C-alpha positions as CSV (number, residue, x, y, z in Angstrom):
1,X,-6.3,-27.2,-26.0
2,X,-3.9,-24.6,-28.3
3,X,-1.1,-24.3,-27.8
4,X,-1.8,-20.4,-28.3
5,X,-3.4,-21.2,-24.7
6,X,-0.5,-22.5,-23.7
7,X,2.0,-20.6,-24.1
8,X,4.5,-20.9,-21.8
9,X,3.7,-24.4,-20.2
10,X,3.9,-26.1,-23.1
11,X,7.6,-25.7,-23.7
12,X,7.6,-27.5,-20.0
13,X,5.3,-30.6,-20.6
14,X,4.9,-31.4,-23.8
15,X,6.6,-34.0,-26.3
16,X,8.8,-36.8,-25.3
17,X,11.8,-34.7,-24.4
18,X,9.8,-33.0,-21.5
19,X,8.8,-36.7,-20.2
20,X,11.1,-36.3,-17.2
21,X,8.7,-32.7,-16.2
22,X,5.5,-34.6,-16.9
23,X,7.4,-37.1,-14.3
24,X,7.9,-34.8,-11.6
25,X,4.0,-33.1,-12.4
26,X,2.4,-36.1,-12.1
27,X,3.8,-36.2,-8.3
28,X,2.3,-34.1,-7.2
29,X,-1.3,-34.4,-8.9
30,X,-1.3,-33.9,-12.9
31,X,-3.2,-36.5,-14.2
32,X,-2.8,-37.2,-17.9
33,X,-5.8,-34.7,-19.1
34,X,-4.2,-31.6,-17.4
35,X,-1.0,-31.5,-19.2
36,X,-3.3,-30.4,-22.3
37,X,-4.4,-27.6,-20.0
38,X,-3.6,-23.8,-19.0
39,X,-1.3,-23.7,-16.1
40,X,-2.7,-21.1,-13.9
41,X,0.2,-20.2,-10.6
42,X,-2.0,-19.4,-7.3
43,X,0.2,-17.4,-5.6
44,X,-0.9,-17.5,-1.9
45,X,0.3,-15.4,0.8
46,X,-0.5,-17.4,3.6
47,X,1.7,-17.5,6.7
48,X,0.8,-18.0,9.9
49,X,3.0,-14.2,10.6
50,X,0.3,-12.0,10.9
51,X,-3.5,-12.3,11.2
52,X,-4.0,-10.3,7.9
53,X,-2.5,-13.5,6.3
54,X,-3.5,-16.4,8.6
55,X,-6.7,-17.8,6.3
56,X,-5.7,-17.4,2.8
57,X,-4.9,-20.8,2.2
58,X,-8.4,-21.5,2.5
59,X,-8.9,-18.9,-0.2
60,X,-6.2,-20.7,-2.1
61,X,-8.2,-23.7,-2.2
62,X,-11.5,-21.7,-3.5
63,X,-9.6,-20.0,-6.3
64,X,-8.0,-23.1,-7.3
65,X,-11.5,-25.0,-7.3
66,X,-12.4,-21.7,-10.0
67,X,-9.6,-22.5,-12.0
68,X,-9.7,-26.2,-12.4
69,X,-13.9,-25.9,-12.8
70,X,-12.9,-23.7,-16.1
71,X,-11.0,-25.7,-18.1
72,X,-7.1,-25.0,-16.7
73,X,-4.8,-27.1,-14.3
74,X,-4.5,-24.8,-11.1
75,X,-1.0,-24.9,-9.1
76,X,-0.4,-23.2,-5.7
77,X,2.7,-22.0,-4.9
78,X,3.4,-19.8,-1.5
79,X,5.8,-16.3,-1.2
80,X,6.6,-14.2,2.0
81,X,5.1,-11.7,4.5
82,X,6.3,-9.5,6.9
83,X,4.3,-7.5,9.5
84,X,4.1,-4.3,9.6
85,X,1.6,-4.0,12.8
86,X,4.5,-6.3,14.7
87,X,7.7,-5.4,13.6
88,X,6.4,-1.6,13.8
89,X,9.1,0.8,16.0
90,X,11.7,-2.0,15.8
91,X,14.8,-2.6,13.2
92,X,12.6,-5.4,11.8
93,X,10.6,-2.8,10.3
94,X,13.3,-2.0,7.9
95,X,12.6,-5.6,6.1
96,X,8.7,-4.6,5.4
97,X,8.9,-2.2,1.8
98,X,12.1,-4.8,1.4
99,X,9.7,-7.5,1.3
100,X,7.5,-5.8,-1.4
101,X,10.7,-5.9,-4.0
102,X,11.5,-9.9,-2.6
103,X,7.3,-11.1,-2.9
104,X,7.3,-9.5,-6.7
105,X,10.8,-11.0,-7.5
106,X,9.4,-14.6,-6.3
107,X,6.6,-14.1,-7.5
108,X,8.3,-13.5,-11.3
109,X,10.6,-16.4,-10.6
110,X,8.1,-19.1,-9.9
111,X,5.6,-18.3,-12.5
112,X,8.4,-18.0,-15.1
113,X,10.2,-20.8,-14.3
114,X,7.4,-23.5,-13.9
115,X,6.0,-21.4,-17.4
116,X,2.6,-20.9,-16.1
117,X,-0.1,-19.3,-18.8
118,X,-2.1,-17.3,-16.1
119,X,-1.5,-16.0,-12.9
120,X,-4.2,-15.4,-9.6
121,X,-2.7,-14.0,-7.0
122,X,-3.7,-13.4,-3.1
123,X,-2.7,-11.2,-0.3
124,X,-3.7,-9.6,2.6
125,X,-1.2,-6.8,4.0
126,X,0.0,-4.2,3.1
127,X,3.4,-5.1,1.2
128,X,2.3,-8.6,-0.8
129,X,-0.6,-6.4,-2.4
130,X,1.6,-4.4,-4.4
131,X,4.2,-7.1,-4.8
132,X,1.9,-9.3,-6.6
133,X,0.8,-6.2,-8.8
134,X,3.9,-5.4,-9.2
135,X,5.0,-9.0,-10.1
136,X,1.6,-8.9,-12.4
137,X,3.1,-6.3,-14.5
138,X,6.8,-7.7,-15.1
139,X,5.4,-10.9,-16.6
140,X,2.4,-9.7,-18.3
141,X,0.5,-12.8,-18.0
142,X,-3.2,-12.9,-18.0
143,X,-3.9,-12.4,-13.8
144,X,-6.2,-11.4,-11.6
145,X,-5.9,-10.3,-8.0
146,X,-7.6,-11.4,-4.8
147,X,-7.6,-9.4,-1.8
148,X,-7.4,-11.3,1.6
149,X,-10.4,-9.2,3.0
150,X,-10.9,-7.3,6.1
151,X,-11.0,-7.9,9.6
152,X,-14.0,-8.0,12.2
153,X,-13.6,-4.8,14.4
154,X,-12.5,-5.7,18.2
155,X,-14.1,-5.3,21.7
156,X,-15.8,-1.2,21.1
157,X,-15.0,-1.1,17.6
158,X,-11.4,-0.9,18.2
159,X,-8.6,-1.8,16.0
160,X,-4.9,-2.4,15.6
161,X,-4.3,1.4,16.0
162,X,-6.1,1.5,19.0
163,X,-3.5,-0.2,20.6
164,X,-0.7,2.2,19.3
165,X,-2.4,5.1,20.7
166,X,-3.0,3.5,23.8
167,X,0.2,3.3,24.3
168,X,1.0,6.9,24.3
169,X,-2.7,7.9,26.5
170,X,-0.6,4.8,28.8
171,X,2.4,6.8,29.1
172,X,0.6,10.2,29.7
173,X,-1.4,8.1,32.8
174,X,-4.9,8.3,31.2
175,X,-5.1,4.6,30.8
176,X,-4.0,2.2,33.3
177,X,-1.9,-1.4,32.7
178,X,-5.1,-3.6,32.9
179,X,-7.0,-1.1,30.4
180,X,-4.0,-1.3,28.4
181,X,-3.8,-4.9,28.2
182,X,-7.8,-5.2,27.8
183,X,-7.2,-3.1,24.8
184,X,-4.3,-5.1,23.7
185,X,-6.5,-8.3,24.1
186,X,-9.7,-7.3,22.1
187,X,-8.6,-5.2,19.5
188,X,-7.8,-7.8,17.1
189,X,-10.6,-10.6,17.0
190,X,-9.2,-13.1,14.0
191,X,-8.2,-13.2,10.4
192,X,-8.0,-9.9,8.0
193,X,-6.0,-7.0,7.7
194,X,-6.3,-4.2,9.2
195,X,-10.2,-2.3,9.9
196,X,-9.7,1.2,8.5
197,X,-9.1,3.0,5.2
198,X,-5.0,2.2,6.1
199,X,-2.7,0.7,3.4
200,X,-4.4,-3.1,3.0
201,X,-7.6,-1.6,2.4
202,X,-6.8,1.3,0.5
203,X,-4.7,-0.7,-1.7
204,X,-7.4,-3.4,-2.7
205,X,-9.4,-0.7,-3.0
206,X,-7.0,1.1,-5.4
207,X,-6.2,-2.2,-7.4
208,X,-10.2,-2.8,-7.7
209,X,-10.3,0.6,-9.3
210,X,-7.5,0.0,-11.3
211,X,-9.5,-3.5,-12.8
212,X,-7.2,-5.7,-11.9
213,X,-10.0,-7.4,-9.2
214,X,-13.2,-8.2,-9.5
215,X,-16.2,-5.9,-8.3
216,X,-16.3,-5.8,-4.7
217,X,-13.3,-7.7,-4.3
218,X,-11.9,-4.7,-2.0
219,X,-15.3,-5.0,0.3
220,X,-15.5,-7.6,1.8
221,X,-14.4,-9.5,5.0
222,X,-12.0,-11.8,5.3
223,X,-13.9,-14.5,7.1
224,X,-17.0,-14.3,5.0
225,X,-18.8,-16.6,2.7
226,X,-18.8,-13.9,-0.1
227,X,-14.7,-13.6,-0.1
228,X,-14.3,-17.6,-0.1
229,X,-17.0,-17.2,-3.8
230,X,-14.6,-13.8,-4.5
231,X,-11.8,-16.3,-5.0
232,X,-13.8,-19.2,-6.6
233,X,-14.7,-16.6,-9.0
234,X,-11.7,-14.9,-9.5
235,X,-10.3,-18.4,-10.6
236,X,-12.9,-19.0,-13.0
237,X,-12.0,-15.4,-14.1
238,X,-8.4,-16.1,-14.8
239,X,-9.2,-18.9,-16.7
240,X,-11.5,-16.5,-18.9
241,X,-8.3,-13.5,-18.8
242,X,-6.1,-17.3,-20.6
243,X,-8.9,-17.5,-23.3
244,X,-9.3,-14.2,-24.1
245,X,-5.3,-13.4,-23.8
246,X,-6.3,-10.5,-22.1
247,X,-3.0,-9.1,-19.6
248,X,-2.5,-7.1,-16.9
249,X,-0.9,-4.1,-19.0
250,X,-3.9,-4.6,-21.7
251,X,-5.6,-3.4,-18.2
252,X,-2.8,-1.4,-16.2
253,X,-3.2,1.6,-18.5
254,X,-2.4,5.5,-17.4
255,X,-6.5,5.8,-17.0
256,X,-6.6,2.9,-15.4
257,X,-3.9,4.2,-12.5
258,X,-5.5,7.7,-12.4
259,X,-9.2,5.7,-11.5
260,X,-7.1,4.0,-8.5
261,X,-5.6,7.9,-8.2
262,X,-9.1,9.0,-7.8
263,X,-10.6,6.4,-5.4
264,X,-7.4,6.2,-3.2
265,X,-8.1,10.5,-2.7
266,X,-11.9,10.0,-2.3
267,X,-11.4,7.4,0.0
268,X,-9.2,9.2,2.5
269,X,-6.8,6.3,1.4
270,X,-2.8,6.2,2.8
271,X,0.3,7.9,1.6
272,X,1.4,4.6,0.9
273,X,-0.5,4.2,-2.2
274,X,1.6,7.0,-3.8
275,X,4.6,4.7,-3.3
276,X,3.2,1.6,-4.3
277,X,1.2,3.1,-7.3
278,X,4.5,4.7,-8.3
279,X,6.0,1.3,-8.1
280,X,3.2,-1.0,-10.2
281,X,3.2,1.6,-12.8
282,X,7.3,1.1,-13.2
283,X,6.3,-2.4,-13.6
284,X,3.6,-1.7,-16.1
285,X,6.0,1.2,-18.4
286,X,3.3,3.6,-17.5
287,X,4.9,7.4,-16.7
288,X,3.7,8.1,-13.6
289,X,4.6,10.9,-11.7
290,X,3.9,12.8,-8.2
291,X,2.4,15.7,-9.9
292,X,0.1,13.4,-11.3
293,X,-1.0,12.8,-8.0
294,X,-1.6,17.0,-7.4
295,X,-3.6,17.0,-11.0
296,X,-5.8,14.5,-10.1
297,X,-6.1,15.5,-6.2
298,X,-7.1,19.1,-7.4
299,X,-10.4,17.7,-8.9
300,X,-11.4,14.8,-6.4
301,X,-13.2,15.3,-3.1
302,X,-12.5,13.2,-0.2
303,X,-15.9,11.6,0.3
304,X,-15.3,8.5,2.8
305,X,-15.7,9.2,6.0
306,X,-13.1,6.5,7.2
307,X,-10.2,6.0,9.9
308,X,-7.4,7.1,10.4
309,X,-9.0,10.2,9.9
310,X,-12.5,9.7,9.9
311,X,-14.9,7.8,12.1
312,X,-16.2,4.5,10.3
313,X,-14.6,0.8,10.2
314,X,-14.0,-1.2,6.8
315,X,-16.6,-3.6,8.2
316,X,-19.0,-1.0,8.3
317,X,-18.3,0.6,4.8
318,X,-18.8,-3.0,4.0
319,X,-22.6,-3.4,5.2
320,X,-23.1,-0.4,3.4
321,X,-22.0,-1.6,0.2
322,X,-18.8,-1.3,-0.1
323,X,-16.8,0.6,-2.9
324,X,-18.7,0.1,-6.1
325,X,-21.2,2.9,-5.0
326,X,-18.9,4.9,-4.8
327,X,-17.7,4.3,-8.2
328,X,-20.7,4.3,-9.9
329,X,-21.5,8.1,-8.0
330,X,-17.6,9.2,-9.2
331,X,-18.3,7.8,-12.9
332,X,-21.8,9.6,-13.1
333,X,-19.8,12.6,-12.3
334,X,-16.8,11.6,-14.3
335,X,-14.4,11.5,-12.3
336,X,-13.3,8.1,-13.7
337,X,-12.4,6.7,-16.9
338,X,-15.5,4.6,-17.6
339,X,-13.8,3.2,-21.0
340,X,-11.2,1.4,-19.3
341,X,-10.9,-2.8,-19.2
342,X,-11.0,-5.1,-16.4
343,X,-10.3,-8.3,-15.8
344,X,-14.0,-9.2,-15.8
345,X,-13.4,-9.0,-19.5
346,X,-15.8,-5.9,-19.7
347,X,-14.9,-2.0,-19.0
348,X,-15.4,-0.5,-15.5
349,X,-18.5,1.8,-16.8
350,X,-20.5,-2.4,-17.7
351,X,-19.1,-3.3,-14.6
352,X,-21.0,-0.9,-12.8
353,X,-24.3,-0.2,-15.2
354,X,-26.1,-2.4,-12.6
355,X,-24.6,-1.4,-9.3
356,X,-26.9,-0.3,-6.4
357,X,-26.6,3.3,-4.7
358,X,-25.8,3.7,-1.1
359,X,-28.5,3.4,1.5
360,X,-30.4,6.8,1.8
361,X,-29.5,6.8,5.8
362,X,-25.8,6.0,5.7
363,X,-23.3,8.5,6.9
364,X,-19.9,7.3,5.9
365,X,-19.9,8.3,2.0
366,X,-20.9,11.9,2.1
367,X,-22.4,13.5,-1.3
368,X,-20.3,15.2,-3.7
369,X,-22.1,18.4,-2.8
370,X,-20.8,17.9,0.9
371,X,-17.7,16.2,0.9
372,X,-15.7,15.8,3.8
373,X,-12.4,17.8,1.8
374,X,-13.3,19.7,-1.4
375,X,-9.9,18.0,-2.9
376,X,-7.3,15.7,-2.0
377,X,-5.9,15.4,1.2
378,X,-2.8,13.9,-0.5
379,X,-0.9,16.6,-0.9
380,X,2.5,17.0,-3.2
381,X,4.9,19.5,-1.6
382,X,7.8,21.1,-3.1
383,X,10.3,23.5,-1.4
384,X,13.6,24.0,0.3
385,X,13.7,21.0,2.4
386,X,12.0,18.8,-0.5
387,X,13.7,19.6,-3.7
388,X,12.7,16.5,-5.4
389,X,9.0,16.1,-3.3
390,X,7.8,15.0,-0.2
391,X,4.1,13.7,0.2
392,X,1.7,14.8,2.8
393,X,-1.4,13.5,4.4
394,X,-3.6,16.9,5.3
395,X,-7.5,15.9,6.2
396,X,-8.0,19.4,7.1
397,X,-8.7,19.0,10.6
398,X,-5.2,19.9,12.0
399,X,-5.2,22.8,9.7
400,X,-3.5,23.5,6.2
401,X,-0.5,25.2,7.4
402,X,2.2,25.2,10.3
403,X,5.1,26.6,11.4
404,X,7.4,25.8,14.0
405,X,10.4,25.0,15.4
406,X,12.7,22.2,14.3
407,X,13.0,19.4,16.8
408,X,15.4,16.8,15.2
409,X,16.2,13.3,15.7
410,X,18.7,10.7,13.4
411,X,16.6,8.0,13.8
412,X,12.8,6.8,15.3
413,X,14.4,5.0,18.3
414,X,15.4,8.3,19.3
415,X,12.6,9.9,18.2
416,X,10.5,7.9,20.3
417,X,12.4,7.9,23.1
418,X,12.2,11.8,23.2
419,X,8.7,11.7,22.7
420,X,7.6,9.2,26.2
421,X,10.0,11.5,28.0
422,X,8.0,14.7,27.3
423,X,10.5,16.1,25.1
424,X,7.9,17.2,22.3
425,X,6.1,19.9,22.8
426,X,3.4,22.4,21.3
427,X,4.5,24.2,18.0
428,X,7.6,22.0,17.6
429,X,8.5,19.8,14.3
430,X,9.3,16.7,14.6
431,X,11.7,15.9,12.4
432,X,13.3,12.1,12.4
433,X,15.7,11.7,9.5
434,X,17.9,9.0,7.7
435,X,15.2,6.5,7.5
436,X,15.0,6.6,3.8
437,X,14.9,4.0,1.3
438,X,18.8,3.7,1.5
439,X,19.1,5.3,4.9
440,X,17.0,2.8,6.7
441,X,17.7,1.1,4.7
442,X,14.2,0.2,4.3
443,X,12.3,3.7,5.5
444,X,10.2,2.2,8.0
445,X,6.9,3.9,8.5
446,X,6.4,5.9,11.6
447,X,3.2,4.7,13.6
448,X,4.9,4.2,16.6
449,X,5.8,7.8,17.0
450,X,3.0,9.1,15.4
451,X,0.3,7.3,17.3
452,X,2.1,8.2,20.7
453,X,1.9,11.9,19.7
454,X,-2.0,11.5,19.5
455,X,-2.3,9.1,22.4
456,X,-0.7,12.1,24.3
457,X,-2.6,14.6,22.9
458,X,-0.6,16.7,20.7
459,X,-2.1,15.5,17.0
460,X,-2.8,18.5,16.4
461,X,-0.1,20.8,18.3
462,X,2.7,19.7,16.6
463,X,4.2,18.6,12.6
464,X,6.3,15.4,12.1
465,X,8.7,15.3,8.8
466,X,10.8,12.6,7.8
467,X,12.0,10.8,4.9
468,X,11.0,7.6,6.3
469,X,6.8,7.0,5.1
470,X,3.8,6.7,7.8
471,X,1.7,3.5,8.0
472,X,-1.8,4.1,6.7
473,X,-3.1,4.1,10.3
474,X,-1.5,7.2,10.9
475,X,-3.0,11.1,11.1
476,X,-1.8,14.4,12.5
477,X,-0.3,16.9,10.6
478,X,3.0,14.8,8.8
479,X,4.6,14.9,5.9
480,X,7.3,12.0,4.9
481,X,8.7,10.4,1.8
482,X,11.4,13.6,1.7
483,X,13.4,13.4,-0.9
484,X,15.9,13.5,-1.5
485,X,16.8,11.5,1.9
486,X,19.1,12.6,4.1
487,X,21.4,9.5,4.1
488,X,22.1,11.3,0.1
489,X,22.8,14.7,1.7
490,X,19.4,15.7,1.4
491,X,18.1,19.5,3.0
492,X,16.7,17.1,5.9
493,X,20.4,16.2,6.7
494,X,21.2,19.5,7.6
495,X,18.4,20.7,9.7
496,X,18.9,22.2,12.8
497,X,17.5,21.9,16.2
498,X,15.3,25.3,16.3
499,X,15.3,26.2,12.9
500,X,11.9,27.4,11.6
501,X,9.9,24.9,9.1
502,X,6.9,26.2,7.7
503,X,4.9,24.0,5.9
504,X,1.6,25.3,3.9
505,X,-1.2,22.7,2.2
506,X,-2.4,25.5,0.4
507,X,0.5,26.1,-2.0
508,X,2.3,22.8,-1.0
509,X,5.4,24.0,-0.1
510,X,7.2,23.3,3.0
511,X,10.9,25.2,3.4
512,X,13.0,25.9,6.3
513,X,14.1,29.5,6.9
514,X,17.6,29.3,6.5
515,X,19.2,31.1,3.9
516,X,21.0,29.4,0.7
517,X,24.4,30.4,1.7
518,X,23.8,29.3,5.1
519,X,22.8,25.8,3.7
520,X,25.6,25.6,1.7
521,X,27.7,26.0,4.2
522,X,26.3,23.4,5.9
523,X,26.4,20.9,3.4
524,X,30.0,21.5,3.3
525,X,30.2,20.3,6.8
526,X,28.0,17.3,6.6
527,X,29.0,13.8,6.9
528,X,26.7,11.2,6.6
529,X,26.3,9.3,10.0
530,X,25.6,6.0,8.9
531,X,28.3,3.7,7.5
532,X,27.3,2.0,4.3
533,X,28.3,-1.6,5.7
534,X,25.0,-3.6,5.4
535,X,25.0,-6.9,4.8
536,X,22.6,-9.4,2.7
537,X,19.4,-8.4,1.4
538,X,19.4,-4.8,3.5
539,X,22.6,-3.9,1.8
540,X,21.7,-5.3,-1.7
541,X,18.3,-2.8,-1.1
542,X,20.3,0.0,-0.2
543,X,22.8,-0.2,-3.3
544,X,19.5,-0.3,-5.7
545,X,16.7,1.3,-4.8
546,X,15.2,4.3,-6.2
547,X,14.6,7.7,-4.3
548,X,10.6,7.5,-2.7
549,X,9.6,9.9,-5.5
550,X,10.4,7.2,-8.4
551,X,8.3,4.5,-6.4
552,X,11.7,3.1,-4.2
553,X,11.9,0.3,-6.7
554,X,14.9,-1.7,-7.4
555,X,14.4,-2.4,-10.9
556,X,15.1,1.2,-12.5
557,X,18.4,0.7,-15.1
């Protein structure tokens, strides 16, 4: 094999000098044929942490049957998860974007230290999908990504945010102990992440669009026959990406992140993906902004109907057909960059020449002549309390504008505390503050809170703000990723309890009617209540990340 091929693991195992890595490689089952072969690094998230990550080792083995079927010498190598869905409304949820910066940083440290050629990566939650884009980008390495797949839907096609918001119908006495525990016990049947259009699923749906996996990779269910040939595939794909040197930023262009732009929007897809998106483009020196976000939302329709927000289950857009109908409608009607390369080798518009249509009779991808939202429910806002941005998740159905009175908490413990004692109420805004990147540190998402507020039935009675971010299970009228954050002396610091917030979808502002001098003096007066004494990898975040508008990387010089 050339060494052109071989870029990188040749300086490892060849000539006599390297005798002592060829030692170590045969150990663990080279045999004298592969060291004249691609190394490709399987990165596999599996742990046995959360469900959405409990089976990708049997994926692992798939992809790496692909690889070493085509020509290249496979390696799996393992990197962390944490769980959103269990360390939700606890401190541990500070660790979760963390763990995004740590799986990329691995990631980058095993594949260039063992000097693989080619890199296949798999995940399965929210975090480790981005990560291994994220990772992707840095090294620049031909790679190919693998999503985990999606769960089966529980007892009454509940999910993992049907428990949430049992929990606040629980506390309101609609639902007693036992119903709460049969909920509890049903909802989550097995392997997959989670069953909506929330972060895992709008992210592999986003990094499908983007090219980076192959078609259909976003669709399909984690326990199936079709994801275990997904991954056989995508390893026979990777092996292709080695031979044709074709890498992830020949791929990861700026049309290629405004096609997962587009399909996020007409999804219904998460605010998360505005961070994470934000962050793979760092990776991939693309100049990415929020406004690009408003552009491209100004022109796409929201066209899924899909939880939070909407009605259907993942499992069902599956039977359906997934994503790549969807696609091929948004490409007749260019509204994405058909010229673009993937990593099947060919450009999304010969990707999807041959794609089917949706069924005639389905009902969860509306037409483009009756979409759900005429354009993005993703909304960009600018104003007073959000200088720098904040991002906003508005369907529609709890209105484009409110205006209320400031109800403020330092922190989600208290937030949620207030909100099981009764202490919300109609027309208030909830505002929980210094759960920012650095405040957190870590800016937890808010599903706790937010999913109580529906269980008890004030979705849509009351606003939520923070500078925190919401988990892609979450709806209601919120708006989070305020920046700059309050721990930085952010407007948000300096809200009062009362004080009126108006916040309006239509001209994406949101402001708080206090005047300027007033603020000032204010800001004078403010003293950040958090102590900057973290220790280990929360204090090491807090010194480098980036404010929630630049992606919250750590990377930025």
């Amino acid at each position: 094999m050339s060494k052109d091929k071989r870029k990188h693991s040749s300086v490892i195992v060849d000539g006599v000098e390297q005798a002592p890595s060829r030692a170590m490689l045969r150990a663990v089952g080279f045999e004298d044929d592969d060291f004249n072969k691609p190394q490709v690094g399987i990165a596999s998230t599996w742990s046995m942490v959360t469900p959405c990550n409990m089976h990708i080792n049997t994926l692992a083995d798939s992809a790496q049957d692909g690889v070493n079927s085509s020509g290249s010498k496979a390696v799996i190598f393992n990197t962390i998860t944490v769980s959103d869905g269990i360390s939700m409304g606890t401190q541990g949820m500070r660790y979760s974007l963390i763990s995004r910066e740590v799986i990329a940083d691995s990631i980058e440290t095993v594949v260039g230290g063992q000097g693989f050629d080619g890199l296949l990566t798999i995940g399965g939650c929210d975090k480790n999908m981005p990560g291994c884009l994220m990772a992707m980008a840095r090294l620049n390495r031909p790679s190919i990504f693998v999503y985990g797949g999606s769960i089966k839907p529980g007892a009454n096609r509940t999910d993992v945010i049907s428990v949430f918001e049992a929990v606040g119908k629980h506390s309101e006495g609609e639902i007693s102990d036992i119903e709460l525990l049969d909920i509890e016990s049903s909802a989550i049947p097995g392997p997959g992440s989670c069953g909506g259009m929330y972060t895992a699923n709008t992210m592999a749906s986003a990094i499908e669009a983007m090219g980076m996996s192959l078609p259909n990779s976003s669709a399909q269910e984690a326990t199936s026959k079709n994801k275990l040939r997904d991954s056989l595939e995508a390893g026979r794909a990777v092996s292709n990406l080695v031979n044709l040197n074709l890498k992830p930023r020949d791929i990861m262009t700026r049309g290629a992140f405004e096609n997962a732009i587009a399909v996020v929007i007409a999804l219904g897809g998460s605010t998360n993906a505005i961070l994470h998106l934000l962050a793979i483009a760092h990776e991939a020196k693309i100049d990415l902004s929020l406004d690009d976000f408003e552009r491209i939302g100004k022109i796409t329709p929201v066209l899924a109907d899909l939880r939070p927000s909407g009605n259907y289950l993942m499992s069902e857009l599956i039977e359906v057909g997934g994503i790549v109908p969807l696609m091929k409608l948004m490409l007749e009607k260019e509204l994405l960059n058909g010229k673009q390369l993937t990593v099947t080798g060919k450009t999304l518009e010969d990707n999807l020449a041959n794609a089917s249509e949706y069924p005639t009779n389905q009902d969860i991808v509306k037409g483009l002549n009756d979409p759900i939202k005429k354009d993005s429910h993703l909304r960009v806002l600018y104003g007073n309390l959000a200088p720098e941005g904040a991002v906003a998740k508005i369907t529609g159905k709890e209105g484009l504008t409110f205006e209320g009175r400031a109800k403020v908490f330092d922190s989600e413990e208290m937030a949620m505390k207030g909100i099981m004692n009764g202490e919300i109420s109609e027309g208030d805004v909830l505002v929980i503050r210094y759960e920012g990147p650095k405040g957190g540190p870590g800016m937890r998402e808010m599903l706790s809170p937010t999913a109580a507020i529906m269980g008890k039935g004030l979705g849509d009675k009351v606003a939520f703000l923070t500078d925190g971010r919401f988990s892609g299970g979450t709806h209601g009228f919120v708006v989070g990723h305020i920046t700059p954050e309050a721990y930085e002396g952010g407007p948000l610091a300096i809200i009062e309890e009362g004080d009126s917030i108006t916040i309006d979808a239509n001209s994406n502002q949101i402001n708080v009617s206090v005047s300027d001098e007033e603020m000032s003096r204010r800001k004078k007066k403010w003293k950040c209540p958090k102590q900057n004494n973290e220790d280990g990898v929360l204090g090491k975040y807090r010194k480098l990340v980036t404010s929630a508008s630049e992606g919250a990387v750590t990377t930025k010089n």
